[in-house]
mmCIF file of C-alpha atoms in Angstrom:
data_model
loop_
_atom_site.group_PDB
_atom_site.id
_atom_site.type_symbol
_atom_site.label_atom_id
_atom_site.label_comp_id
_atom_site.label_asym_id
_atom_site.label_seq_id
_atom_site.Cartn_x
_atom_site.Cartn_y
_atom_site.Cartn_z
ATOM 1 C CA MET A 22 153.214 118.855 154.693
ATOM 2 C CA ARG A 23 155.063 115.904 153.288
ATOM 3 C CA GLU A 24 152.281 113.585 154.390
ATOM 4 C CA ARG A 25 149.713 115.812 152.682
ATOM 5 C CA GLU A 26 151.761 115.874 149.483
ATOM 6 C CA LYS A 27 152.053 112.111 149.600
ATOM 7 C CA GLY A 28 148.283 111.867 150.071
ATOM 8 C CA MET A 29 147.574 114.206 147.197
ATOM 9 C CA GLY A 30 150.018 112.339 145.019
ATOM 10 C CA GLY A 31 148.278 109.064 145.824
ATOM 11 C CA ARG A 32 144.880 110.476 144.960
ATOM 12 C CA LYS A 33 146.171 111.812 141.640
ATOM 13 C CA HIS A 34 147.679 108.433 140.877
ATOM 14 C CA VAL A 35 144.356 106.716 141.587
ATOM 15 C CA GLN A 36 142.473 109.171 139.384
ATOM 16 C CA ASN A 37 144.976 108.763 136.563
ATOM 17 C CA SER A 38 144.796 104.994 136.825
ATOM 18 C CA ARG A 39 140.990 105.130 136.659
ATOM 19 C CA LEU A 40 141.117 107.324 133.569
ATOM 20 C CA ALA A 41 143.652 105.008 131.986
ATOM 21 C CA SER A 42 141.576 101.925 132.788
ATOM 22 C CA SER A 43 138.354 103.371 131.339
ATOM 23 C CA SER A 44 138.169 102.536 127.647
ATOM 24 C CA PRO A 45 137.553 105.424 125.247
ATOM 25 C CA CYS A 46 134.553 105.543 122.967
ATOM 26 C CA ALA A 47 134.730 104.161 119.456
ATOM 27 C CA GLY A 48 135.161 107.651 118.014
ATOM 28 C CA CYS A 49 138.081 108.678 120.189
ATOM 29 C CA LYS A 50 139.674 105.286 119.802
ATOM 30 C CA LEU A 51 139.571 105.529 116.019
ATOM 31 C CA LEU A 52 140.792 109.131 116.077
ATOM 32 C CA ARG A 53 143.469 108.175 118.625
ATOM 33 C CA ARG A 54 142.682 110.905 121.069
ATOM 34 C CA ARG A 55 141.785 111.100 124.719
ATOM 35 C CA CYS A 56 138.103 110.562 125.442
ATOM 36 C CA ALA A 57 136.929 113.374 127.722
ATOM 37 C CA HIS A 58 134.058 113.014 130.154
ATOM 38 C CA ASP A 59 131.931 115.325 127.986
ATOM 39 C CA CYS A 60 132.854 113.645 124.689
ATOM 40 C CA ILE A 61 130.027 114.163 122.226
ATOM 41 C CA PHE A 62 130.631 110.772 120.590
ATOM 42 C CA ALA A 63 130.650 108.674 123.775
ATOM 43 C CA PRO A 64 126.875 108.359 124.353
ATOM 44 C CA TYR A 65 126.206 107.235 120.770
ATOM 45 C CA PHE A 66 129.348 105.383 119.673
ATOM 46 C CA PRO A 67 130.378 103.000 122.461
ATOM 47 C CA ALA A 68 133.669 101.152 122.365
ATOM 48 C CA SER A 69 131.819 97.876 121.761
ATOM 49 C CA GLU A 70 130.655 99.092 118.324
ATOM 50 C CA PRO A 71 133.783 100.326 116.518
ATOM 51 C CA LEU A 72 132.435 99.618 113.027
ATOM 52 C CA LYS A 73 129.487 101.911 113.634
ATOM 53 C CA PHE A 74 131.629 105.022 114.017
ATOM 54 C CA ALA A 75 134.150 103.882 111.402
ATOM 55 C CA THR A 76 131.443 103.758 108.729
ATOM 56 C CA VAL A 77 130.006 107.151 109.687
ATOM 57 C CA HIS A 78 133.487 108.688 109.793
ATOM 58 C CA LYS A 79 134.329 107.240 106.387
ATOM 59 C CA VAL A 80 131.247 108.739 104.723
ATOM 60 C CA PHE A 81 130.646 112.017 106.589
ATOM 61 C CA GLY A 82 133.836 112.753 108.524
ATOM 62 C CA ALA A 83 134.248 112.992 112.297
ATOM 63 C CA SER A 84 134.375 116.807 112.356
ATOM 64 C CA ASN A 85 131.136 117.124 110.393
ATOM 65 C CA VAL A 86 129.394 114.613 112.647
ATOM 66 C CA SER A 87 130.615 116.467 115.728
ATOM 67 C CA LYS A 88 129.338 119.810 114.419
ATOM 68 C CA LEU A 89 126.023 118.269 113.450
ATOM 69 C CA LEU A 90 125.469 116.741 116.891
ATOM 70 C CA GLN A 91 126.364 119.994 118.627
ATOM 71 C CA ASP A 92 123.732 121.865 116.610
ATOM 72 C CA ILE A 93 121.010 119.331 117.435
ATOM 73 C CA PRO A 94 119.144 119.270 120.779
ATOM 74 C CA VAL A 95 120.226 116.478 123.101
ATOM 75 C CA GLN A 96 116.862 114.701 122.964
ATOM 76 C CA HIS A 97 117.150 114.364 119.167
ATOM 77 C CA ARG A 98 120.783 113.337 118.872
ATOM 78 C CA GLY A 99 120.055 109.625 119.169
ATOM 79 C CA ASP A 100 117.693 109.734 116.191
ATOM 80 C CA ALA A 101 120.204 111.779 114.211
ATOM 81 C CA VAL A 102 122.943 109.221 114.866
ATOM 82 C CA SER A 103 120.650 106.383 113.789
ATOM 83 C CA SER A 104 119.909 108.238 110.562
ATOM 84 C CA LEU A 105 123.614 108.892 109.939
ATOM 85 C CA VAL A 106 124.470 105.252 110.499
ATOM 86 C CA TYR A 107 121.722 104.072 108.136
ATOM 87 C CA GLU A 108 122.730 106.515 105.405
ATOM 88 C CA ALA A 109 126.408 105.664 105.823
ATOM 89 C CA ASN A 110 125.750 101.913 105.545
ATOM 90 C CA ALA A 111 123.556 102.481 102.480
ATOM 91 C CA ARG A 112 126.282 104.610 100.892
ATOM 92 C CA VAL A 113 128.866 101.895 101.533
ATOM 93 C CA ARG A 114 126.624 99.257 99.940
ATOM 94 C CA ASP A 115 125.661 101.510 97.025
ATOM 95 C CA PRO A 116 128.234 104.288 96.524
ATOM 96 C CA ILE A 117 126.263 105.863 93.651
ATOM 97 C CA TYR A 118 122.679 106.052 94.926
ATOM 98 C CA GLY A 119 123.041 105.352 98.642
ATOM 99 C CA CYS A 120 119.769 105.290 100.561
ATOM 100 C CA VAL A 121 117.963 106.733 97.512
ATOM 101 C CA GLY A 122 118.423 103.357 95.814
ATOM 102 C CA ALA A 123 116.768 101.600 98.758
ATOM 103 C CA ILE A 124 113.870 104.083 98.707
ATOM 104 C CA SER A 125 113.417 103.594 94.956
ATOM 105 C CA SER A 126 113.362 99.826 95.390
ATOM 106 C CA LEU A 127 110.684 100.101 98.074
ATOM 107 C CA GLN A 128 108.604 102.367 95.829
ATOM 108 C CA HIS A 129 108.739 99.781 93.040
ATOM 109 C CA GLN A 130 107.582 97.110 95.493
ATOM 110 C CA VAL A 131 104.662 99.328 96.561
ATOM 111 C CA GLU A 132 103.651 99.879 92.932
ATOM 112 C CA SER A 133 103.804 96.136 92.251
ATOM 113 C CA LEU A 134 101.632 95.408 95.283
ATOM 114 C CA GLN A 135 99.165 98.081 94.165
ATOM 115 C CA ALA A 136 98.858 96.404 90.763
ATOM 116 C CA GLN A 137 98.284 93.017 92.407
ATOM 117 C CA LEU A 138 95.634 94.531 94.673
ATOM 118 C CA ALA A 139 93.853 96.084 91.692
ATOM 119 C CA LEU A 140 93.797 92.734 89.883
ATOM 120 C CA ALA A 141 92.430 91.013 92.977
ATOM 121 C CA GLN A 142 89.680 93.632 93.336
ATOM 122 C CA ALA A 143 88.733 93.307 89.659
ATOM 123 C CA GLU A 144 88.592 89.516 89.951
ATOM 124 C CA MET A 145 86.404 89.810 93.043
ATOM 125 C CA VAL A 146 83.958 92.097 91.208
ATOM 126 C CA ASN A 147 83.912 89.710 88.246
ATOM 127 C CA LEU A 148 83.113 86.737 90.467
ATOM 128 C CA ARG A 149 80.318 88.590 92.221
ATOM 129 C CA MET A 150 78.810 89.640 88.884
ATOM 130 C CA ARG A 151 78.834 85.991 87.779
ATOM 131 C CA GLN A 152 77.149 85.021 91.020
ATOM 132 C CA ALA A 153 74.518 87.737 90.539
ATOM 133 C CA THR A 154 73.845 86.560 86.978
ATOM 134 C CA TYR A 155 73.471 82.985 88.182
ATOM 135 C CA LEU A 156 71.035 84.003 90.928
ATOM 136 C CA ALA A 157 68.978 86.050 88.452
ATOM 137 C CA HIS A 158 68.851 83.095 86.072
ATOM 138 C CA GLN A 159 67.762 80.756 88.867
ATOM 139 C CA LEU A 160 65.061 83.190 89.925
ATOM 140 C CA GLY A 161 63.802 83.453 86.339
ATOM 141 C CA GLN A 162 63.586 79.666 86.055
ATOM 142 C CA GLU A 163 61.628 79.402 89.303
ATOM 143 C CA SER A 164 59.267 82.191 88.231
ATOM 144 C CA LEU A 165 58.657 80.435 84.906
ATOM 145 C CA GLN A 166 57.890 77.176 86.682
ATOM 146 C CA ASN A 167 55.489 78.922 89.068
ATOM 147 C CA ASN A 168 53.638 80.644 86.204
ATOM 148 C CA THR A 169 53.320 77.327 84.354
ATOM 149 C CA TYR A 170 51.987 75.688 87.492
ATOM 150 C CA ILE A 171 49.488 78.516 88.006
ATOM 151 C CA GLY A 172 48.325 78.258 84.373
ATOM 152 C CA LEU A 173 47.231 74.668 84.926
ATOM 153 C CA GLY A 174 44.332 75.920 87.026
ATOM 154 C CA LYS A 175 45.193 74.454 90.403
ATOM 155 C CA GLY A 176 43.060 76.966 92.249
ATOM 156 C CA ALA A 177 43.187 80.549 93.414
ATOM 157 C CA ALA A 178 44.867 79.614 96.687
ATOM 158 C CA VAL A 179 47.824 78.032 94.920
ATOM 159 C CA SER A 180 48.103 81.029 92.606
ATOM 160 C CA THR A 181 48.146 83.445 95.538
ATOM 161 C CA ASP A 182 50.775 81.435 97.422
ATOM 162 C CA SER A 183 52.980 81.165 94.343
ATOM 163 C CA SER A 184 52.776 84.889 93.706
ATOM 164 C CA ALA A 185 53.676 85.602 97.327
ATOM 165 C CA MET A 186 56.669 83.241 97.124
ATOM 166 C CA SER A 187 57.837 84.861 93.901
ATOM 167 C CA SER A 188 57.608 88.330 95.437
ATOM 168 C CA GLN A 189 59.534 87.199 98.484
ATOM 169 C CA LYS A 190 62.283 85.672 96.337
ATOM 170 C CA LEU A 191 62.503 88.863 94.294
ATOM 171 C CA VAL A 192 63.037 90.845 97.485
ATOM 172 C CA GLU A 193 65.669 88.365 98.698
ATOM 173 C CA CYS A 194 67.452 88.429 95.364
ATOM 174 C CA ASP A 195 67.466 92.231 95.336
ATOM 175 C CA ALA A 196 68.923 92.266 98.853
ATOM 176 C CA ASN A 197 71.598 89.750 97.847
ATOM 177 C CA LEU A 198 72.550 91.809 94.798
ATOM 178 C CA LYS A 199 72.859 94.960 96.902
ATOM 179 C CA ALA A 200 74.982 93.120 99.450
ATOM 180 C CA MET A 201 77.229 91.677 96.754
ATOM 181 C CA PHE A 202 77.921 95.006 95.102
ATOM 182 C CA ASN A 203 78.248 96.987 98.302
ATOM 183 C CA LEU A 204 82.029 96.743 98.403
ATOM 184 C CA ASP A 205 83.776 98.898 100.949
ATOM 185 C CA VAL A 206 87.319 98.373 99.723
ATOM 186 C CA VAL A 207 89.461 101.360 100.672
ATOM 187 C CA VAL A 208 93.154 101.633 99.871
ATOM 188 C CA ASP A 209 95.319 103.881 102.012
ATOM 189 C CA GLN A 210 96.803 106.435 99.603
ATOM 190 C CA THR A 211 99.077 108.132 102.148
ATOM 191 C CA ASN A 212 102.516 108.786 100.682
ATOM 192 C CA LEU A 213 101.810 106.576 97.656
ATOM 193 C CA GLY A 214 102.258 107.408 94.004
ATOM 194 C CA SER A 215 99.316 107.281 91.649
ATOM 195 C CA PRO A 216 95.925 106.862 93.383
ATOM 196 C CA MET A 217 94.321 103.445 93.386
ATOM 197 C CA TRP A 218 90.726 102.913 92.375
ATOM 198 C CA SER A 219 88.304 101.499 94.910
ATOM 199 C CA CYS A 220 84.904 99.959 94.652
#
């Protein structure tokens, strides 16, 4: 019996020493309590990241975080902790607006980029209209030269060839104009503010 008691006492001592040697999670360490094997903070707030739990505890409170994690399914707790940490850090940086200030700043950046995109699209249309005007002017000059050449009476064959060339150039010019103005610029309007125009 004494030998058994000694053996049991040795096993208990080993177990206690193992529990004492294992470091508690960041939550239990900050709260100065024993970290149980089923501690709800342990999987998400390791001892190597004490500032992570300290910030969340400062903004939301350890009891509120514990209740929140218990009400959330296990597969979603990691995402919830990430969201809590982000919101807590944003609240520490900006105590008044928190993460809303960051969202507002991103929305302003999106609106600025939308305005720049609209200006770029308008400039592109303007350049293509100038190019179309230049091509139409060039075609008119060539047609005038061909008609003058035909009027000099160089023969029916020359007149026929010149007319065929003019018709071909008209077709090519029309195709170029259609290609230039066939803009397929589409702006993704998902979760954006005012809709952007597209050509």
